[in-house]
Tab-separated table of C-alpha atoms in Angstrom:
chain	number	residue	atom	x	y	z
A	1	MET	CA	0.000	0.000	0.000
A	2	VAL	CA	1.325	3.431	-0.998
A	3	ILE	CA	0.569	6.314	1.400
A	4	LEU	CA	1.345	9.970	0.668
A	5	ILE	CA	2.248	12.110	3.678
A	6	ARG	CA	1.735	15.837	3.062
A	7	ALA	CA	3.575	17.932	5.672
A	8	ASP	CA	6.082	20.798	5.901
A	9	ALA	CA	8.877	22.090	8.141
A	10	SER	CA	10.636	25.442	8.461
A	11	THR	CA	11.865	27.867	11.118
A	12	ARG	CA	8.387	29.422	11.236
A	13	ILE	CA	6.366	26.198	11.011
A	14	GLY	CA	8.690	24.156	13.216
A	15	THR	CA	9.574	20.508	12.695
A	16	GLY	CA	6.926	18.773	14.822
A	17	HIS	CA	4.541	18.022	11.952
A	18	ILE	CA	7.200	16.229	9.919
A	19	MET	CA	8.637	14.465	12.981
A	20	ARG	CA	5.370	12.851	14.028
A	21	CYS	CA	4.662	11.958	10.402
A	22	LEU	CA	8.109	10.394	10.338
A	23	ALA	CA	7.072	8.154	13.244
A	24	LEU	CA	4.018	7.042	11.264
A	25	ALA	CA	6.083	6.574	8.093
A	26	GLN	CA	8.497	4.254	9.893
A	27	GLY	CA	5.580	2.274	11.288
A	28	LEU	CA	4.131	1.950	7.799
A	29	GLN	CA	7.500	0.786	6.473
A	30	SER	CA	7.686	-1.875	9.194
A	31	ALA	CA	4.232	-3.098	8.182
A	32	GLY	CA	5.381	-3.513	4.569
A	33	HIS	CA	3.878	-0.322	3.138
A	34	HIS	CA	5.454	2.464	1.073
A	35	PRO	CA	5.199	5.975	2.558
A	36	ILE	CA	6.097	8.987	0.404
A	37	VAL	CA	6.576	12.414	2.002
A	38	VAL	CA	5.368	15.379	-0.070
A	39	ALA	CA	6.596	18.803	1.075
A	40	ALA	CA	6.498	22.376	-0.182
A	41	GLN	CA	8.893	23.486	2.580
A	42	ILE	CA	11.369	21.261	4.430
A	43	THR	CA	14.626	21.858	6.287
A	44	PRO	CA	17.911	20.344	5.020
A	45	ASN	CA	18.425	18.246	8.165
A	46	LEU	CA	15.038	16.587	7.665
A	47	VAL	CA	15.845	15.914	4.008
A	48	SER	CA	18.960	14.069	5.187
A	49	ARG	CA	17.000	12.183	7.805
A	50	LEU	CA	14.440	10.974	5.292
A	51	GLN	CA	17.241	9.836	3.000
A	52	THR	CA	18.878	7.913	5.845
A	53	LEU	CA	15.596	6.141	6.578
A	54	ASP	CA	15.011	5.395	2.874
A	55	ILE	CA	11.760	7.373	2.858
A	56	GLN	CA	10.992	8.947	-0.501
A	57	LEU	CA	10.603	12.746	-0.569
A	58	ILE	CA	8.890	14.757	-3.312
A	59	ASN	CA	9.014	18.572	-3.300
A	60	ILE	CA	6.145	20.614	-4.726
A	61	PRO	CA	6.525	24.348	-5.565
A	62	HIS	CA	3.170	25.666	-4.381
A	63	GLU	CA	1.682	27.927	-1.730
A	64	LEU	CA	0.986	25.904	1.395
A	65	GLY	CA	-2.600	24.670	1.582
A	66	SER	CA	-3.599	26.217	-1.748
A	67	LEU	CA	-5.671	24.638	-4.506
A	68	ASP	CA	-2.463	24.217	-6.540
A	69	ASP	CA	-0.938	22.411	-3.549
A	70	ALA	CA	-3.931	20.065	-3.331
A	71	GLN	CA	-4.004	19.406	-7.064
A	72	ALA	CA	-0.297	18.557	-7.125
A	73	THR	CA	-0.731	16.206	-4.163
A	74	ILE	CA	-3.755	14.538	-5.777
A	75	ALA	CA	-1.844	14.099	-9.047
A	76	LEU	CA	1.005	12.409	-7.162
A	77	ALA	CA	-1.448	10.149	-5.346
A	78	HIS	CA	-2.947	9.020	-8.648
A	79	HIS	CA	0.489	8.601	-10.227
A	80	TYR	CA	1.749	6.367	-7.407
A	81	GLN	CA	-1.664	4.691	-6.947
A	82	ALA	CA	-1.732	5.781	-3.320
A	83	ILE	CA	-4.583	4.494	-1.188
A	84	TRP	CA	-4.241	7.190	1.488
A	85	ILE	CA	-3.155	10.792	1.799
A	86	ASN	CA	-2.111	11.791	5.315
A	87	VAL	CA	-2.181	15.573	5.846
A	88	ASP	CA	-0.492	17.372	8.774
A	89	GLY	CA	-0.241	21.164	9.110
A	90	TYR	CA	-2.242	24.149	10.286
A	91	HIS	CA	-2.321	25.632	6.774
A	92	PHE	CA	-4.531	22.735	5.632
A	93	GLY	CA	-8.165	23.556	6.341
A	94	ALA	CA	-11.663	22.497	5.355
A	95	ASP	CA	-11.192	23.336	1.658
A	96	TYR	CA	-8.064	21.212	1.400
A	97	GLN	CA	-9.881	18.233	2.894
A	98	ARG	CA	-12.807	18.695	0.535
A	99	TRP	CA	-10.520	18.809	-2.518
A	100	ILE	CA	-8.773	15.582	-1.491
A	101	LYS	CA	-12.036	13.778	-0.836
A	102	ALA	CA	-13.557	14.998	-4.121
A	103	ALA	CA	-10.681	13.242	-5.885
A	104	GLY	CA	-11.856	9.910	-4.454
A	105	LEU	CA	-8.960	9.426	-2.026
A	106	ASN	CA	-8.919	8.249	1.565
A	107	LEU	CA	-7.784	11.024	3.910
A	108	LEU	CA	-6.160	10.913	7.354
A	109	PHE	CA	-6.100	14.433	8.771
A	110	PHE	CA	-3.858	15.387	11.692
A	111	ASP	CA	-5.333	17.991	14.022
A	112	ASP	CA	-4.347	19.568	17.331
A	113	TYR	CA	-6.846	22.258	18.199
A	114	GLN	CA	-9.828	22.159	15.812
A	115	HIS	CA	-8.048	24.454	13.357
A	116	ALA	CA	-10.359	23.587	10.434
A	117	SER	CA	-13.936	24.869	10.222
A	118	HIS	CA	-15.210	21.494	9.007
A	119	TYR	CA	-13.825	17.964	8.736
A	120	ASP	CA	-14.351	15.931	5.557
A	121	ALA	CA	-11.526	13.479	6.321
A	122	ASP	CA	-12.142	9.758	6.750
A	123	LEU	CA	-9.987	9.745	9.881
A	124	VAL	CA	-9.118	12.689	12.136
A	125	LEU	CA	-6.152	12.085	14.446
A	126	ASN	CA	-5.666	14.277	17.532
A	127	GLN	CA	-3.058	12.645	19.771
A	128	ASN	CA	-3.281	15.273	22.506
A	129	VAL	CA	-4.377	14.649	26.080
A	130	TYR	CA	-7.278	17.109	25.832
A	131	ALA	CA	-8.758	15.698	22.590
A	132	CYS	CA	-12.506	15.025	22.717
A	133	PRO	CA	-15.363	14.451	20.224
A	134	GLU	CA	-16.898	17.852	21.039
A	135	LEU	CA	-14.047	19.511	19.130
A	136	TYR	CA	-15.252	17.868	15.920
A	137	GLU	CA	-19.016	18.324	15.888
A	138	SER	CA	-18.690	19.924	12.425
A	139	ARG	CA	-17.719	16.762	10.555
A	140	GLU	CA	-19.130	14.376	8.008
A	141	SER	CA	-21.174	11.386	9.166
A	142	TYR	CA	-18.482	8.987	7.931
A	143	THR	CA	-15.591	10.776	9.689
A	144	GLN	CA	-14.002	8.626	12.401
A	145	LEU	CA	-12.037	10.136	15.291
A	146	LEU	CA	-8.753	8.854	16.699
A	147	LEU	CA	-8.422	10.849	19.897
A	148	GLY	CA	-6.068	11.005	22.844
A	149	THR	CA	-2.615	9.888	23.878
A	150	ARG	CA	-3.305	6.228	23.055
A	151	TYR	CA	-2.639	7.415	19.473
A	152	ALA	CA	0.540	9.347	20.349
A	153	LEU	CA	3.040	8.739	17.548
A	154	LEU	CA	6.460	7.679	18.808
A	155	ARG	CA	9.402	6.841	16.575
A	156	PRO	CA	10.779	3.260	16.737
A	157	GLU	CA	13.830	4.244	18.773
A	158	PHE	CA	11.555	5.023	21.716
A	159	LEU	CA	9.867	1.624	21.678
A	160	GLN	CA	13.137	-0.035	22.653
A	161	TRP	CA	12.624	1.589	26.066
A	162	GLN	CA	9.194	0.053	26.662
A	163	GLY	CA	8.993	-1.216	30.235
A	164	TRP	CA	12.110	0.672	31.335
A	165	GLN	CA	11.930	2.045	34.874
A	166	ARG	CA	13.524	5.399	35.582
A	167	PRO	CA	15.758	5.437	38.669
A	168	SER	CA	15.002	8.091	41.295
A	169	ASN	CA	18.417	9.735	41.352
A	170	THR	CA	19.217	11.741	44.459
A	171	PRO	CA	20.627	14.274	44.226
A	172	ALA	CA	19.272	15.131	40.780
A	173	CYS	CA	21.726	17.121	38.683
A	174	LYS	CA	21.241	16.182	35.002
A	175	ILE	CA	19.122	18.616	32.985
A	176	LEU	CA	17.886	18.183	29.409
A	177	ILE	CA	16.724	21.265	27.485
A	178	THR	CA	14.703	20.767	24.318
A	179	MET	CA	12.806	23.661	22.747
A	180	GLY	CA	11.832	21.976	19.498
A	181	GLY	CA	13.314	22.124	16.048
A	182	ALA	CA	13.303	25.904	15.578
A	183	ASP	CA	13.056	27.957	18.828
A	184	PRO	CA	12.815	31.272	16.902
A	185	ASP	CA	12.669	33.355	20.112
A	186	ASN	CA	15.790	31.688	21.531
A	187	VAL	CA	14.109	30.504	24.722
A	188	THR	CA	16.996	28.049	25.130
A	189	LEU	CA	19.253	31.022	25.885
A	190	LYS	CA	16.823	32.255	28.550
A	191	ILE	CA	16.873	28.852	30.216
A	192	LEU	CA	20.668	28.634	30.177
A	193	ARG	CA	20.814	32.013	31.907
A	194	ALA	CA	18.340	30.769	34.512
A	195	ILE	CA	20.494	27.713	35.199
A	196	GLN	CA	23.424	30.017	35.936
A	197	LEU	CA	21.444	31.301	38.940
A	198	ILE	CA	21.038	27.836	40.479
A	199	GLU	CA	23.245	27.098	43.476
A	200	ILE	CA	23.470	23.328	43.110
A	201	GLU	CA	26.903	21.804	42.590
A	202	GLY	CA	27.700	19.345	39.841
A	203	LEU	CA	25.010	20.320	37.386
A	204	GLU	CA	25.235	18.700	33.957
A	205	ILE	CA	23.226	20.217	31.118
A	206	ILE	CA	22.529	18.994	27.607
A	207	ALA	CA	20.686	21.422	25.326
A	208	VAL	CA	19.278	19.872	22.164
A	209	ILE	CA	19.358	22.403	19.344
A	210	GLY	CA	17.072	21.669	16.409
A	211	GLY	CA	18.272	21.829	12.836
A	212	SER	CA	16.112	24.909	12.172
A	213	ASN	CA	17.448	26.845	15.168
A	214	PRO	CA	19.213	30.059	13.989
A	215	HIS	CA	20.857	30.876	17.356
A	216	TRP	CA	23.776	28.453	17.497
A	217	GLU	CA	26.482	31.120	17.839
A	218	SER	CA	24.811	33.017	20.701
A	219	LEU	CA	24.259	29.773	22.570
A	220	GLN	CA	27.887	28.760	22.068
A	221	SER	CA	29.076	32.003	23.630
A	222	VAL	CA	27.006	31.359	26.774
A	223	VAL	CA	28.321	27.803	27.038
A	224	GLN	CA	31.926	28.967	26.770
A	225	ALA	CA	31.425	31.542	29.516
A	226	SER	CA	29.573	29.218	31.904
A	227	GLN	CA	31.105	27.420	34.861
A	228	ASP	CA	28.543	24.608	34.544
A	229	SER	CA	28.990	21.544	32.355
A	230	ILE	CA	26.864	22.448	29.324
A	231	HIS	CA	26.827	20.566	26.043
A	232	LEU	CA	24.974	21.681	22.926
A	233	LYS	CA	23.816	18.881	20.633
A	234	GLN	CA	22.374	19.530	17.196
A	235	ASN	CA	20.274	17.244	14.965
A	236	VAL	CA	20.338	14.427	17.508
A	237	THR	CA	19.009	10.985	16.650
A	238	ASN	CA	19.293	9.506	20.153
A	239	MET	CA	16.586	11.425	22.035
A	240	PRO	CA	15.465	8.395	24.077
A	241	GLU	CA	19.000	7.946	25.433
A	242	LEU	CA	19.201	11.636	26.348
A	243	MET	CA	15.810	11.488	28.061
A	244	ALA	CA	16.932	8.394	29.989
A	245	TRP	CA	20.160	10.153	30.997
A	246	ALA	CA	18.401	13.242	32.366
A	247	ASP	CA	16.888	13.661	35.826
A	248	VAL	CA	14.629	16.510	34.693
A	249	ALA	CA	13.797	18.288	31.446
A	250	ILE	CA	12.821	21.789	30.423
A	251	ALA	CA	10.825	21.470	27.235
A	252	ALA	CA	8.401	23.165	24.890
A	253	GLY	CA	4.811	21.963	24.948
A	254	GLY	CA	4.774	20.393	21.501
A	255	THR	CA	4.942	16.857	20.142
A	256	THR	CA	7.990	16.113	22.326
A	257	SER	CA	5.568	16.100	25.267
A	258	TRP	CA	4.489	12.545	24.456
A	259	GLU	CA	8.067	11.321	24.143
A	260	LEU	CA	8.878	12.825	27.541
A	261	ALA	CA	5.748	11.265	29.035
A	262	PHE	CA	6.613	7.833	27.630
A	263	MET	CA	10.098	8.095	29.125
A	264	GLY	CA	8.680	9.244	32.476
A	265	LEU	CA	10.905	12.318	32.584
A	266	PRO	CA	9.833	15.024	35.092
A	267	THR	CA	9.470	18.195	33.056
A	268	LEU	CA	9.167	21.951	33.379
A	269	MET	CA	7.108	22.946	30.348
A	270	VAL	CA	7.304	26.267	28.508
A	271	ILE	CA	4.719	27.401	25.979
A	272	LEU	CA	6.410	28.655	22.793
A	273	ALA	CA	3.332	28.851	20.531
A	274	GLU	CA	-0.413	29.135	21.015
A	275	ASN	CA	-1.006	25.600	19.757
A	276	GLN	CA	1.068	24.338	22.716
A	277	ARG	CA	-0.981	26.104	25.383
A	278	ALA	CA	-3.699	23.472	25.781
A	279	ILE	CA	-1.095	20.693	26.031
A	280	ALA	CA	0.895	22.452	28.761
A	281	GLU	CA	-2.178	23.508	30.708
A	282	LYS	CA	-3.797	20.053	30.672
A	283	LEU	CA	-0.576	18.253	31.575
A	284	GLY	CA	-0.071	20.779	34.368
A	285	GLU	CA	-3.588	20.108	35.676
A	286	LEU	CA	-2.854	16.370	35.680
A	287	GLY	CA	0.388	16.893	37.622
A	288	ALA	CA	2.384	15.323	34.791
A	289	VAL	CA	4.457	18.488	34.219
A	290	ILE	CA	5.045	21.836	35.862
A	291	ASN	CA	3.624	24.397	33.466
A	292	LEU	CA	5.727	27.577	33.504
A	293	GLY	CA	3.386	29.289	31.049
A	294	TRP	CA	4.081	31.549	28.094
A	295	HIS	CA	7.786	31.941	27.409
A	296	GLY	CA	7.642	35.719	27.262
A	297	ASP	CA	5.923	35.997	30.637
A	298	VAL	CA	8.068	33.671	32.732
A	299	THR	CA	11.172	35.336	34.161
A	300	ILE	CA	14.673	33.936	34.336
A	301	GLU	CA	14.392	34.021	38.139
A	302	ALA	CA	11.110	32.069	38.096
A	303	ILE	CA	12.651	29.382	35.895
A	304	ALA	CA	15.595	29.082	38.288
A	305	ILE	CA	13.324	28.756	41.341
A	306	ALA	CA	11.087	26.112	39.715
A	307	LEU	CA	14.064	24.116	38.463
A	308	THR	CA	15.813	24.235	41.851
A	309	ASP	CA	12.652	22.980	43.550
A	310	LEU	CA	12.208	20.087	41.111
A	311	LEU	CA	15.853	19.033	41.321
A	312	SER	CA	15.652	19.080	45.130
A	313	ASN	CA	12.320	17.280	45.544
A	314	SER	CA	12.622	13.547	44.855
A	315	ALA	CA	9.021	12.856	45.930
A	316	LYS	CA	7.680	15.323	43.371
A	317	ARG	CA	9.841	13.835	40.622
A	318	SER	CA	8.731	10.301	41.484
A	319	ASP	CA	5.068	11.320	41.374
A	320	MET	CA	5.547	13.014	37.987
A	321	MET	CA	7.274	9.918	36.598
A	322	GLN	CA	4.303	7.728	37.484
A	323	ARG	CA	1.707	10.174	36.165
A	324	ASN	CA	3.560	10.518	32.852
A	325	GLN	CA	3.989	6.838	32.150
A	326	THR	CA	0.260	6.183	32.511
A	327	LEU	CA	-0.415	8.646	29.655
A	328	VAL	CA	1.534	7.085	26.763
A	329	ASP	CA	2.004	3.336	26.275
A	330	GLY	CA	4.000	3.537	23.027
A	331	ARG	CA	1.485	1.715	20.809
A	332	GLY	CA	0.052	4.780	19.052
A	333	VAL	CA	1.738	4.168	15.683
A	334	GLU	CA	0.651	0.530	15.748
A	335	ARG	CA	-2.965	1.550	16.356
A	336	VAL	CA	-2.994	4.155	13.571
A	337	VAL	CA	-1.368	1.791	11.048
A	338	GLN	CA	-3.979	-0.817	11.926
A	339	CYS	CA	-6.770	1.707	11.313
A	340	LEU	CA	-5.346	2.512	7.878
A	341	GLN	CA	-5.008	-1.159	6.980
A	342	LEU	CA	-8.512	-2.114	8.124
A	343	PHE	CA	-10.253	0.870	6.557
A	344	PRO	CA	-12.435	-0.067	3.554
A	345	ASN	CA	-10.416	1.071	0.530
A	346	LYS	CA	-12.099	2.425	-2.554
């Protein structure tokens, strides 16, 4: 079965859409299917990653979400005899879904916050903890909903850690910073400055810098001037190992949230974009993370205080570990692939 995956990545868009589609693509490959990624915008590091994983990439030169975009995608689907088109991105709305369906194709539509006015897709996937049917009352009678963290899409490298139990290290001193693939406002720098205010000896910090992050040089200068052990890592492919290494994380409230939850890593969460707000707020309500709020509102001093408290409080970290690991069981990709395979094809 051939499946087209229509998604994009850039400094403005971020890399989360492509990354979760990548998890699905690898699951489809493992099940013997042929995923093809179609992109109008994509970062060079993700091009390399797709090549490494032997996932075909086709570039289209059209405005994101436009009729030309849809027509090009439909033409590719017919050319490759694709059974499904999977669409992920906030620039794809109700019109885009309608165009795909009018072409007689099956459509899986990724959604996070009811960003389309109507849903014509065969399947709507919202992997977030707050997902509920009430978000999708404006949908076709045939539209099926895949909702909640049981459908969280994790890449295969995470599944190797299924059943792993995180040790309760005391004292805690290993900090992982991950602000997504782009971090256009350089929140990573703000966090590094906050860590410099913490009076705990022996801190070790790894900051993961995405391939679309434009602030490498400014971050390097802070690292060189710091007395703490700070390592910057770019375009990493071993996120599960880094999450297992860390005692706590400071992370953006995007798709990485479900990876952190699966790994049971106690996390301070920062909201970098409006589409992350509901994730951070709900996880905060559940006690799975400490929600620091909007990145522009939280001060360096407040970050330092919250991080000091979490590093010093083993009971709080243990409770967060348990709450997180009940949210994501790692079988989301398997469930979605099964839905695609069992769906009545035209």
